[in-house]
């Protein structure tokens, strides 16, 4: 990841009031995760899968934290059970930062199917999302979607495209 | 063996201001009947109560949190157990009511009927204060210890099949959430729900709701 992207993401989280970071280790977000772990302004935890992570975020929100879930888009499918049986029926707001594997320009055979399924899955799960392809847009999108997640009590996702920010 | 209802009766007498997250169906109905409090978050789907309780415990480290989970539920996503072991929150108690079957949809066996040891999994996942209990007195002792000493605690309670016939109060998830969150806001002195006015996003649709 570009240093300016990692910095913009961390600044966006801080300015959005996020203070609880749950992450499934992901190569795209490695620099962000490293910065977050070193920053005392965040409580952070690594999880074994994204479903556990999303439930953990939900519990943290219910206890007064402002959570974010950081993950690769593959994890959306792992988390979909929790999303449809917990976050949506209860109305639990969580901001998600998602790397877009299988995006145009990726091309690795292992992730092309995820690329095809990802955006339709976001739409079918009712998750409002914003595609970002530059650091400045990333920062603004994080702040905006964090606020709208809280107000709407729904899930919102900032999706990081291959080009511009990787 | 003993029924889950008998164990929940014992637990209900001990619970004060703890936040309680429950599994769905029988556990939720029985607990709501025995302990109808605003501090209950009921009816979480399989695999979800324990990681949600972990998030609550991390957010409110001074407040005791209890997960009332089941063997079928925790087996759906065992990853919740090492997540608890990794964080090791002192204020979290996980209670698994292990009836060795998926009771609510016909009672076909879970792997615990064939020897899967949830307490062993918990211990191997970094939760040394894990124990299996077989009767009501053992359960009461384990629960009292869990609610009065540092955790995390993990209790596998072996129970008979069967759900007590109690009035089924079908709570609605969003309503339950608002009651629970307002309780947390009131008892913790924090604001969780965010008004649209506060966000600067336009208008406040229901000022009465947000005023307290």
mmCIF file of C-alpha atoms in Angstrom:
data_model
loop_
_atom_site.group_PDB
_atom_site.id
_atom_site.type_symbol
_atom_site.label_atom_id
_atom_site.label_comp_id
_atom_site.label_asym_id
_atom_site.label_seq_id
_atom_site.Cartn_x
_atom_site.Cartn_y
_atom_site.Cartn_z
ATOM 1 C CA UNK A 1 0.000 0.000 0.000
ATOM 2 C CA UNK A 2 1.119 3.540 -0.658
ATOM 3 C CA UNK A 3 2.247 5.294 2.537
ATOM 4 C CA UNK A 4 -0.054 8.215 1.819
ATOM 5 C CA UNK A 5 -2.990 5.820 1.560
ATOM 6 C CA UNK A 6 -2.216 4.184 4.908
ATOM 7 C CA UNK A 7 -1.847 7.595 6.509
ATOM 8 C CA UNK A 8 -5.096 8.846 4.982
ATOM 9 C CA UNK A 9 -6.981 5.785 6.234
ATOM 10 C CA UNK A 10 -5.730 6.194 9.798
ATOM 11 C CA UNK A 11 -6.530 9.916 9.739
ATOM 12 C CA UNK A 12 -9.996 9.188 8.368
ATOM 13 C CA UNK A 13 -10.652 6.689 11.150
ATOM 14 C CA UNK A 14 -9.542 9.151 13.804
ATOM 15 C CA UNK A 15 -11.512 12.034 12.410
ATOM 16 C CA UNK A 16 -14.550 9.770 12.087
ATOM 17 C CA UNK A 17 -14.267 8.946 15.780
ATOM 18 C CA UNK A 18 -13.441 5.280 15.266
ATOM 19 C CA UNK A 19 -11.747 3.859 18.355
ATOM 20 C CA UNK A 20 -12.160 0.074 18.040
ATOM 21 C CA UNK A 21 -10.443 -1.727 15.176
ATOM 22 C CA UNK A 22 -11.067 -5.371 14.366
ATOM 23 C CA UNK A 23 -9.056 -6.873 11.557
ATOM 24 C CA UNK A 24 -8.579 -10.068 9.658
ATOM 25 C CA UNK A 25 -4.939 -9.836 8.555
ATOM 26 C CA UNK A 26 -4.791 -8.809 4.911
ATOM 27 C CA UNK A 27 -1.772 -7.899 2.828
ATOM 28 C CA UNK A 28 -3.377 -4.722 1.453
ATOM 29 C CA UNK A 29 -4.089 -3.357 4.918
ATOM 30 C CA UNK A 30 -0.827 -4.466 6.545
ATOM 31 C CA UNK A 31 0.527 -0.912 6.868
ATOM 32 C CA UNK A 32 -2.778 0.376 8.246
ATOM 33 C CA UNK A 33 -2.972 -2.435 10.780
ATOM 34 C CA UNK A 34 0.610 -1.762 11.860
ATOM 35 C CA UNK A 35 -0.144 1.927 12.408
ATOM 36 C CA UNK A 36 -3.345 1.153 14.300
ATOM 37 C CA UNK A 37 -1.645 -1.374 16.579
ATOM 38 C CA UNK A 38 0.976 1.221 17.519
ATOM 39 C CA UNK A 39 -1.577 3.973 18.180
ATOM 40 C CA UNK A 40 -2.934 4.131 21.752
ATOM 41 C CA UNK A 41 -6.026 5.887 20.439
ATOM 42 C CA UNK A 42 -7.320 2.589 19.088
ATOM 43 C CA UNK A 43 -8.269 -0.675 20.754
ATOM 44 C CA UNK A 44 -7.364 -3.288 18.161
ATOM 45 C CA UNK A 45 -7.776 -7.024 17.840
ATOM 46 C CA UNK A 46 -7.015 -9.629 15.216
ATOM 47 C CA UNK A 47 -9.728 -12.239 14.640
ATOM 48 C CA UNK A 48 -9.666 -15.765 13.195
ATOM 49 C CA UNK A 49 -12.422 -15.023 10.710
ATOM 50 C CA UNK A 50 -14.612 -12.153 9.547
ATOM 51 C CA UNK A 51 -17.846 -13.513 11.029
ATOM 52 C CA UNK A 52 -16.321 -13.476 14.496
ATOM 53 C CA UNK A 53 -14.927 -10.051 13.671
ATOM 54 C CA UNK A 54 -18.271 -8.592 12.674
ATOM 55 C CA UNK A 55 -19.937 -9.997 15.815
ATOM 56 C CA UNK A 56 -17.128 -8.560 17.900
ATOM 57 C CA UNK A 57 -17.675 -5.168 16.260
ATOM 58 C CA UNK A 58 -21.391 -5.427 17.030
ATOM 59 C CA UNK A 59 -20.733 -6.144 20.688
ATOM 60 C CA UNK A 60 -18.270 -3.275 20.880
ATOM 61 C CA UNK A 61 -20.833 -0.866 19.392
ATOM 62 C CA UNK A 62 -23.476 -2.049 21.847
ATOM 63 C CA UNK A 63 -20.988 -1.211 24.583
ATOM 64 C CA UNK A 64 -20.347 2.309 23.315
ATOM 65 C CA UNK A 65 -17.333 1.921 21.031
ATOM 66 C CA UNK A 66 -17.111 3.051 17.414
ATOM 67 C CA UNK A 67 -15.897 -0.040 15.585
ATOM 68 C CA UNK A 68 -14.440 -0.701 12.174
ATOM 69 C CA UNK A 69 -13.912 -4.088 10.521
ATOM 70 C CA UNK A 70 -10.892 -4.313 8.213
ATOM 71 C CA UNK A 71 -10.792 -7.214 5.771
ATOM 72 C CA UNK A 72 -10.363 -8.521 2.249
ATOM 73 C CA UNK A 73 -13.527 -8.823 0.163
ATOM 74 C CA UNK A 74 -13.413 -12.625 0.444
ATOM 75 C CA UNK A 75 -14.390 -12.098 4.057
ATOM 76 C CA UNK A 76 -17.724 -10.591 3.113
ATOM 77 C CA UNK A 77 -18.897 -14.077 2.226
ATOM 78 C CA UNK A 78 -17.576 -15.497 5.489
ATOM 79 C CA UNK A 79 -19.386 -12.746 7.403
ATOM 80 C CA UNK A 80 -22.663 -12.919 5.484
ATOM 81 C CA UNK A 81 -24.345 -15.196 8.034
ATOM 82 C CA UNK A 82 -23.700 -12.734 10.839
ATOM 83 C CA UNK A 83 -24.652 -9.801 8.628
ATOM 84 C CA UNK A 84 -28.034 -11.259 7.693
ATOM 85 C CA UNK A 85 -28.858 -12.780 11.092
ATOM 86 C CA UNK A 86 -27.445 -10.148 13.431
ATOM 87 C CA UNK A 87 -26.408 -6.788 12.043
ATOM 88 C CA UNK A 88 -29.335 -6.290 9.715
ATOM 89 C CA UNK A 89 -32.226 -7.591 11.850
ATOM 90 C CA UNK A 90 -30.947 -5.775 14.951
ATOM 91 C CA UNK A 91 -29.752 -2.678 13.090
ATOM 92 C CA UNK A 92 -26.124 -2.652 14.190
ATOM 93 C CA UNK A 93 -23.911 -0.043 12.516
ATOM 94 C CA UNK A 94 -20.398 -1.092 11.577
ATOM 95 C CA UNK A 95 -18.029 0.595 9.155
ATOM 96 C CA UNK A 96 -16.140 -1.887 7.003
ATOM 97 C CA UNK A 97 -12.894 -1.233 5.149
ATOM 98 C CA UNK A 98 -12.581 -3.787 2.366
ATOM 99 C CA UNK A 99 -9.839 -4.469 -0.166
ATOM 100 C CA UNK A 100 -11.161 -5.284 -3.635
ATOM 101 C CA UNK A 101 -9.478 -8.501 -4.745
ATOM 102 C CA UNK A 102 -10.415 -9.501 -8.249
ATOM 103 C CA UNK A 103 -10.831 -5.869 -9.266
ATOM 104 C CA UNK A 104 -9.937 -4.776 -12.786
ATOM 105 C CA UNK A 105 -6.171 -5.034 -13.034
ATOM 106 C CA UNK A 106 -5.818 -7.749 -10.397
ATOM 107 C CA UNK A 107 -6.085 -10.786 -12.613
ATOM 108 C CA UNK A 108 -4.891 -13.545 -10.269
ATOM 109 C CA UNK A 109 -6.880 -16.649 -11.123
ATOM 110 C CA UNK A 110 -7.642 -17.314 -7.468
ATOM 111 C CA UNK A 111 -9.556 -14.053 -6.993
ATOM 112 C CA UNK A 112 -11.357 -13.422 -10.263
ATOM 113 C CA UNK A 113 -14.520 -15.191 -9.052
ATOM 114 C CA UNK A 114 -14.534 -13.054 -5.917
ATOM 115 C CA UNK A 115 -14.213 -10.020 -8.151
ATOM 116 C CA UNK A 116 -17.314 -11.050 -10.093
ATOM 117 C CA UNK A 117 -19.388 -11.773 -6.992
ATOM 118 C CA UNK A 118 -18.272 -8.980 -4.681
ATOM 119 C CA UNK A 119 -20.255 -5.901 -5.693
ATOM 120 C CA UNK A 120 -23.478 -7.840 -6.380
ATOM 121 C CA UNK A 121 -23.048 -9.339 -2.894
ATOM 122 C CA UNK A 122 -22.657 -5.900 -1.309
ATOM 123 C CA UNK A 123 -25.819 -4.784 -3.042
ATOM 124 C CA UNK A 124 -27.803 -7.892 -2.185
ATOM 125 C CA UNK A 125 -26.732 -7.599 1.456
ATOM 126 C CA UNK A 126 -27.934 -4.009 1.537
ATOM 127 C CA UNK A 127 -24.528 -2.559 2.343
ATOM 128 C CA UNK A 128 -24.003 1.017 1.181
ATOM 129 C CA UNK A 129 -20.504 1.319 -0.217
ATOM 130 C CA UNK A 130 -18.078 3.742 -1.770
ATOM 131 C CA UNK A 131 -15.312 2.751 -4.169
ATOM 132 C CA UNK A 132 -12.120 4.705 -3.614
ATOM 133 C CA UNK A 133 -9.071 4.962 -5.794
ATOM 134 C CA UNK A 134 -7.045 7.739 -4.188
ATOM 135 C CA UNK A 135 -5.934 8.601 -0.650
ATOM 136 C CA UNK A 136 -7.851 11.866 -0.325
ATOM 137 C CA UNK A 137 -11.080 10.190 -1.351
ATOM 138 C CA UNK A 138 -10.359 7.390 1.116
ATOM 139 C CA UNK A 139 -10.137 9.792 4.028
ATOM 140 C CA UNK A 140 -13.340 11.613 3.108
ATOM 141 C CA UNK A 141 -15.236 8.391 2.435
ATOM 142 C CA UNK A 142 -14.270 6.916 5.808
ATOM 143 C CA UNK A 143 -15.494 9.987 7.672
ATOM 144 C CA UNK A 144 -18.715 10.235 5.662
ATOM 145 C CA UNK A 145 -19.634 6.554 5.805
ATOM 146 C CA UNK A 146 -18.805 6.288 9.503
ATOM 147 C CA UNK A 147 -21.305 9.043 10.198
ATOM 148 C CA UNK A 148 -23.943 7.616 7.902
ATOM 149 C CA UNK A 149 -23.503 4.134 9.407
ATOM 150 C CA UNK A 150 -24.158 5.514 12.869
ATOM 151 C CA UNK A 151 -27.161 7.575 11.836
ATOM 152 C CA UNK A 152 -28.744 4.892 9.649
ATOM 153 C CA UNK A 153 -27.783 2.056 12.028
ATOM 154 C CA UNK A 154 -26.701 0.045 9.031
ATOM 155 C CA UNK A 155 -23.508 -1.390 7.591
ATOM 156 C CA UNK A 156 -21.439 0.806 5.307
ATOM 157 C CA UNK A 157 -18.274 -0.115 3.436
ATOM 158 C CA UNK A 158 -15.335 1.783 1.995
ATOM 159 C CA UNK A 159 -13.923 -0.376 -0.785
ATOM 160 C CA UNK A 160 -10.328 0.077 -1.909
ATOM 161 C CA UNK A 161 -9.789 -0.486 -5.618
ATOM 162 C CA UNK A 162 -6.662 -1.965 -7.110
ATOM 163 C CA UNK A 163 -5.627 1.155 -8.959
ATOM 164 C CA UNK A 164 -4.558 4.317 -7.210
ATOM 165 C CA UNK A 165 -4.240 3.201 -3.605
ATOM 166 C CA UNK A 166 -2.404 -0.177 -3.633
ATOM 167 C CA UNK B 1 -28.312 -34.812 34.201
ATOM 168 C CA UNK B 2 -30.208 -31.618 34.771
ATOM 169 C CA UNK B 3 -32.294 -29.363 32.556
ATOM 170 C CA UNK B 4 -31.091 -26.016 31.234
ATOM 171 C CA UNK B 5 -34.102 -24.363 32.884
ATOM 172 C CA UNK B 6 -33.017 -25.505 36.359
ATOM 173 C CA UNK B 7 -29.535 -24.112 35.760
ATOM 174 C CA UNK B 8 -30.908 -20.826 34.451
ATOM 175 C CA UNK B 9 -33.091 -20.588 37.573
ATOM 176 C CA UNK B 10 -29.941 -20.831 39.680
ATOM 177 C CA UNK B 11 -28.134 -18.294 37.497
ATOM 178 C CA UNK B 12 -31.040 -15.832 37.542
ATOM 179 C CA UNK B 13 -30.756 -15.615 41.337
ATOM 180 C CA UNK B 14 -27.103 -14.576 41.012
ATOM 181 C CA UNK B 15 -27.269 -12.090 38.144
ATOM 182 C CA UNK B 16 -27.464 -8.410 39.117
ATOM 183 C CA UNK B 17 -26.245 -5.784 36.664
ATOM 184 C CA UNK B 18 -24.353 -8.093 34.328
ATOM 185 C CA UNK B 19 -24.972 -7.742 30.606
ATOM 186 C CA UNK B 20 -26.321 -11.002 29.218
ATOM 187 C CA UNK B 21 -26.203 -12.109 25.572
ATOM 188 C CA UNK B 22 -28.133 -15.232 24.628
ATOM 189 C CA UNK B 23 -28.384 -17.831 21.950
ATOM 190 C CA UNK B 24 -31.663 -18.093 20.095
ATOM 191 C CA UNK B 25 -34.850 -20.117 20.772
ATOM 192 C CA UNK B 26 -35.130 -22.125 24.014
ATOM 193 C CA UNK B 27 -32.282 -20.441 25.864
ATOM 194 C CA UNK B 28 -33.623 -16.983 24.999
ATOM 195 C CA UNK B 29 -37.220 -17.787 25.948
ATOM 196 C CA UNK B 30 -36.292 -19.452 29.239
ATOM 197 C CA UNK B 31 -33.860 -16.705 30.229
ATOM 198 C CA UNK B 32 -36.282 -13.928 29.357
ATOM 199 C CA UNK B 33 -38.965 -15.684 31.446
ATOM 200 C CA UNK B 34 -36.659 -16.088 34.432
ATOM 201 C CA UNK B 35 -34.807 -12.789 34.207
ATOM 202 C CA UNK B 36 -36.715 -10.210 32.124
ATOM 203 C CA UNK B 37 -34.231 -7.345 32.262
ATOM 204 C CA UNK B 38 -33.218 -4.506 29.970
ATOM 205 C CA UNK B 39 -29.656 -5.817 30.241
ATOM 206 C CA UNK B 40 -30.520 -8.858 28.088
ATOM 207 C CA UNK B 41 -29.684 -9.049 24.399
ATOM 208 C CA UNK B 42 -31.680 -12.040 23.231
ATOM 209 C CA UNK B 43 -31.905 -14.336 20.266
ATOM 210 C CA UNK B 44 -28.531 -14.063 18.568
ATOM 211 C CA UNK B 45 -27.959 -16.512 15.723
ATOM 212 C CA UNK B 46 -25.743 -19.560 15.860
ATOM 213 C CA UNK B 47 -22.088 -18.768 16.329
ATOM 214 C CA UNK B 48 -22.770 -15.171 17.337
ATOM 215 C CA UNK B 49 -23.450 -14.831 21.091
ATOM 216 C CA UNK B 50 -19.921 -15.463 22.336
ATOM 217 C CA UNK B 51 -18.017 -13.171 19.928
ATOM 218 C CA UNK B 52 -20.654 -10.464 20.499
ATOM 219 C CA UNK B 53 -20.221 -10.857 24.250
ATOM 220 C CA UNK B 54 -16.462 -10.602 23.759
ATOM 221 C CA UNK B 55 -16.904 -7.274 21.986
ATOM 222 C CA UNK B 56 -19.107 -6.024 24.822
ATOM 223 C CA UNK B 57 -16.598 -7.196 27.409
ATOM 224 C CA UNK B 58 -13.799 -5.354 25.617
ATOM 225 C CA UNK B 59 -15.874 -2.185 25.299
ATOM 226 C CA UNK B 60 -16.865 -2.230 28.981
ATOM 227 C CA UNK B 61 -13.972 -3.872 30.842
ATOM 228 C CA UNK B 62 -15.345 -2.874 34.261
ATOM 229 C CA UNK B 63 -18.708 -4.568 33.618
ATOM 230 C CA UNK B 64 -19.365 -8.297 33.802
ATOM 231 C CA UNK B 65 -20.687 -9.842 30.608
ATOM 232 C CA UNK B 66 -22.249 -13.298 30.256
ATOM 233 C CA UNK B 67 -22.738 -15.287 27.058
ATOM 234 C CA UNK B 68 -25.458 -17.937 27.278
ATOM 235 C CA UNK B 69 -24.542 -20.106 24.325
ATOM 236 C CA UNK B 70 -25.193 -23.645 23.132
ATOM 237 C CA UNK B 71 -23.139 -26.533 21.803
ATOM 238 C CA UNK B 72 -24.651 -26.362 18.314
ATOM 239 C CA UNK B 73 -24.131 -22.608 18.214
ATOM 240 C CA UNK B 74 -20.521 -22.498 19.357
ATOM 241 C CA UNK B 75 -19.674 -25.450 17.114
ATOM 242 C CA UNK B 76 -20.912 -23.494 14.104
ATOM 243 C CA UNK B 77 -18.039 -21.085 14.618
ATOM 244 C CA UNK B 78 -15.461 -22.401 17.059
ATOM 245 C CA UNK B 79 -13.234 -19.471 16.119
ATOM 246 C CA UNK B 80 -15.042 -17.495 18.797
ATOM 247 C CA UNK B 81 -13.291 -19.538 21.501
ATOM 248 C CA UNK B 82 -9.659 -18.730 20.599
ATOM 249 C CA UNK B 83 -10.749 -15.125 20.087
ATOM 250 C CA UNK B 84 -11.803 -15.102 23.754
ATOM 251 C CA UNK B 85 -8.557 -16.821 24.759
ATOM 252 C CA UNK B 86 -6.501 -14.304 22.824
ATOM 253 C CA UNK B 87 -8.049 -11.285 24.533
ATOM 254 C CA UNK B 88 -8.610 -13.019 27.900
ATOM 255 C CA UNK B 89 -11.061 -10.442 29.255
ATOM 256 C CA UNK B 90 -11.354 -10.670 33.026
ATOM 257 C CA UNK B 91 -15.031 -9.718 32.904
ATOM 258 C CA UNK B 92 -16.377 -12.349 30.500
ATOM 259 C CA UNK B 93 -18.139 -15.597 31.346
ATOM 260 C CA UNK B 94 -19.135 -17.992 28.586
ATOM 261 C CA UNK B 95 -21.697 -20.629 29.522
ATOM 262 C CA UNK B 96 -22.361 -23.383 26.998
ATOM 263 C CA UNK B 97 -25.515 -25.394 27.604
ATOM 264 C CA UNK B 98 -24.475 -28.660 26.005
ATOM 265 C CA UNK B 99 -27.505 -30.850 25.263
ATOM 266 C CA UNK B 100 -25.499 -32.740 22.635
ATOM 267 C CA UNK B 101 -28.042 -32.065 19.913
ATOM 268 C CA UNK B 102 -29.658 -29.493 17.644
ATOM 269 C CA UNK B 103 -32.797 -29.566 19.707
ATOM 270 C CA UNK B 104 -34.874 -26.851 18.105
ATOM 271 C CA UNK B 105 -35.017 -28.551 14.737
ATOM 272 C CA UNK B 106 -35.445 -32.192 15.657
ATOM 273 C CA UNK B 107 -32.641 -33.071 18.097
ATOM 274 C CA UNK B 108 -30.180 -34.615 15.695
ATOM 275 C CA UNK B 109 -26.836 -35.015 17.496
ATOM 276 C CA UNK B 110 -24.035 -32.472 17.594
ATOM 277 C CA UNK B 111 -20.392 -33.629 17.666
ATOM 278 C CA UNK B 112 -20.398 -33.330 21.489
ATOM 279 C CA UNK B 113 -22.621 -36.422 21.472
ATOM 280 C CA UNK B 114 -19.644 -38.198 19.957
ATOM 281 C CA UNK B 115 -17.083 -36.906 22.406
ATOM 282 C CA UNK B 116 -16.115 -33.424 21.258
ATOM 283 C CA UNK B 117 -14.887 -31.717 24.411
ATOM 284 C CA UNK B 118 -15.737 -28.011 24.417
ATOM 285 C CA UNK B 119 -14.032 -27.432 27.760
ATOM 286 C CA UNK B 120 -10.901 -29.050 26.350
ATOM 287 C CA UNK B 121 -11.082 -26.787 23.310
ATOM 288 C CA UNK B 122 -11.427 -23.761 25.584
ATOM 289 C CA UNK B 123 -8.428 -24.773 27.693
ATOM 290 C CA UNK B 124 -6.366 -25.397 24.595
ATOM 291 C CA UNK B 125 -7.430 -21.979 23.308
ATOM 292 C CA UNK B 126 -5.983 -20.049 26.229
ATOM 293 C CA UNK B 127 -8.887 -20.136 28.693
ATOM 294 C CA UNK B 128 -7.528 -22.026 31.717
ATOM 295 C CA UNK B 129 -10.587 -21.293 33.865
ATOM 296 C CA UNK B 130 -12.730 -23.714 31.893
ATOM 297 C CA UNK B 131 -14.707 -26.527 33.461
ATOM 298 C CA UNK B 132 -17.472 -28.981 32.697
ATOM 299 C CA UNK B 133 -20.353 -29.309 35.154
ATOM 300 C CA UNK B 134 -22.849 -32.142 35.391
ATOM 301 C CA UNK B 135 -25.425 -31.073 37.962
ATOM 302 C CA UNK B 136 -27.092 -28.000 39.417
ATOM 303 C CA UNK B 137 -24.898 -27.648 42.493
ATOM 304 C CA UNK B 138 -21.734 -27.906 40.415
ATOM 305 C CA UNK B 139 -23.160 -25.330 38.032
ATOM 306 C CA UNK B 140 -24.060 -22.946 40.831
ATOM 307 C CA UNK B 141 -20.554 -23.205 42.245
ATOM 308 C CA UNK B 142 -18.992 -22.602 38.831
ATOM 309 C CA UNK B 143 -21.303 -19.666 38.069
ATOM 310 C CA UNK B 144 -20.735 -18.062 41.468
ATOM 311 C CA UNK B 145 -16.978 -18.358 41.005
ATOM 312 C CA UNK B 146 -17.277 -16.901 37.521
ATOM 313 C CA UNK B 147 -19.307 -13.924 38.708
ATOM 314 C CA UNK B 148 -17.035 -13.105 41.630
ATOM 315 C CA UNK B 149 -13.517 -13.711 40.303
ATOM 316 C CA UNK B 150 -11.437 -12.636 37.333
ATOM 317 C CA UNK B 151 -11.989 -14.508 34.090
ATOM 318 C CA UNK B 152 -12.405 -15.299 31.387
ATOM 319 C CA UNK B 153 -14.505 -18.200 32.595
ATOM 320 C CA UNK B 154 -15.844 -20.939 30.357
ATOM 321 C CA UNK B 155 -18.457 -23.345 31.688
ATOM 322 C CA UNK B 156 -19.711 -26.318 29.721
ATOM 323 C CA UNK B 157 -22.947 -27.355 31.405
ATOM 324 C CA UNK B 158 -24.085 -30.787 30.346
ATOM 325 C CA UNK B 159 -27.883 -30.692 30.191
ATOM 326 C CA UNK B 160 -30.783 -32.926 29.236
ATOM 327 C CA UNK B 161 -32.708 -32.298 26.102
ATOM 328 C CA UNK B 162 -35.867 -30.307 26.623
ATOM 329 C CA UNK B 163 -37.180 -26.755 26.774
ATOM 330 C CA UNK B 164 -39.470 -25.570 29.560
ATOM 331 C CA UNK B 165 -42.900 -24.474 28.408
ATOM 332 C CA UNK B 166 -42.698 -20.795 29.203
ATOM 333 C CA UNK B 167 -44.575 -17.908 27.605
ATOM 334 C CA UNK B 168 -42.771 -17.190 24.372
ATOM 335 C CA UNK B 169 -42.122 -13.486 24.147
ATOM 336 C CA UNK B 170 -40.966 -12.980 20.601
ATOM 337 C CA UNK B 171 -38.864 -9.901 20.920
ATOM 338 C CA UNK B 172 -38.034 -7.945 17.806
ATOM 339 C CA UNK B 173 -34.310 -7.506 17.289
ATOM 340 C CA UNK B 174 -34.321 -3.767 16.760
ATOM 341 C CA UNK B 175 -36.594 -3.177 19.755
ATOM 342 C CA UNK B 176 -34.421 -5.392 21.950
ATOM 343 C CA UNK B 177 -31.372 -3.502 20.734
ATOM 344 C CA UNK B 178 -32.836 -0.098 21.616
ATOM 345 C CA UNK B 179 -33.868 -1.258 25.095
ATOM 346 C CA UNK B 180 -30.430 -2.794 25.671
ATOM 347 C CA UNK B 181 -28.520 0.213 24.332
ATOM 348 C CA UNK B 182 -30.605 2.703 26.311
ATOM 349 C CA UNK B 183 -29.849 0.611 29.406
ATOM 350 C CA UNK B 184 -26.130 0.717 28.663
ATOM 351 C CA UNK B 185 -26.308 4.461 27.991
ATOM 352 C CA UNK B 186 -28.111 5.058 31.284
ATOM 353 C CA UNK B 187 -25.956 2.817 33.448
ATOM 354 C CA UNK B 188 -22.632 3.737 31.858
ATOM 355 C CA UNK B 189 -23.293 7.441 31.270
ATOM 356 C CA UNK B 190 -22.400 7.233 27.591
ATOM 357 C CA UNK B 191 -24.149 8.127 24.345
ATOM 358 C CA UNK B 192 -24.312 5.320 21.817
ATOM 359 C CA UNK B 193 -27.297 6.200 19.634
ATOM 360 C CA UNK B 194 -26.498 9.172 17.484
ATOM 361 C CA UNK B 195 -29.171 11.652 16.473
ATOM 362 C CA UNK B 196 -29.352 12.815 12.899
ATOM 363 C CA UNK B 197 -29.206 16.384 14.203
ATOM 364 C CA UNK B 198 -25.927 15.680 15.967
ATOM 365 C CA UNK B 199 -24.480 14.286 12.767
ATOM 366 C CA UNK B 200 -25.318 17.440 10.845
ATOM 367 C CA UNK B 201 -27.061 15.292 8.281
ATOM 368 C CA UNK B 202 -30.320 17.209 8.113
ATOM 369 C CA UNK B 203 -33.226 16.801 10.508
ATOM 370 C CA UNK B 204 -34.144 15.001 13.714
ATOM 371 C CA UNK B 205 -37.165 12.817 12.980
ATOM 372 C CA UNK B 206 -38.114 11.999 16.562
ATOM 373 C CA UNK B 207 -36.841 14.456 19.124
ATOM 374 C CA UNK B 208 -38.730 12.742 21.928
ATOM 375 C CA UNK B 209 -36.809 9.528 21.384
ATOM 376 C CA UNK B 210 -33.417 11.133 21.544
ATOM 377 C CA UNK B 211 -34.062 13.589 24.365
ATOM 378 C CA UNK B 212 -32.753 11.300 27.103
#
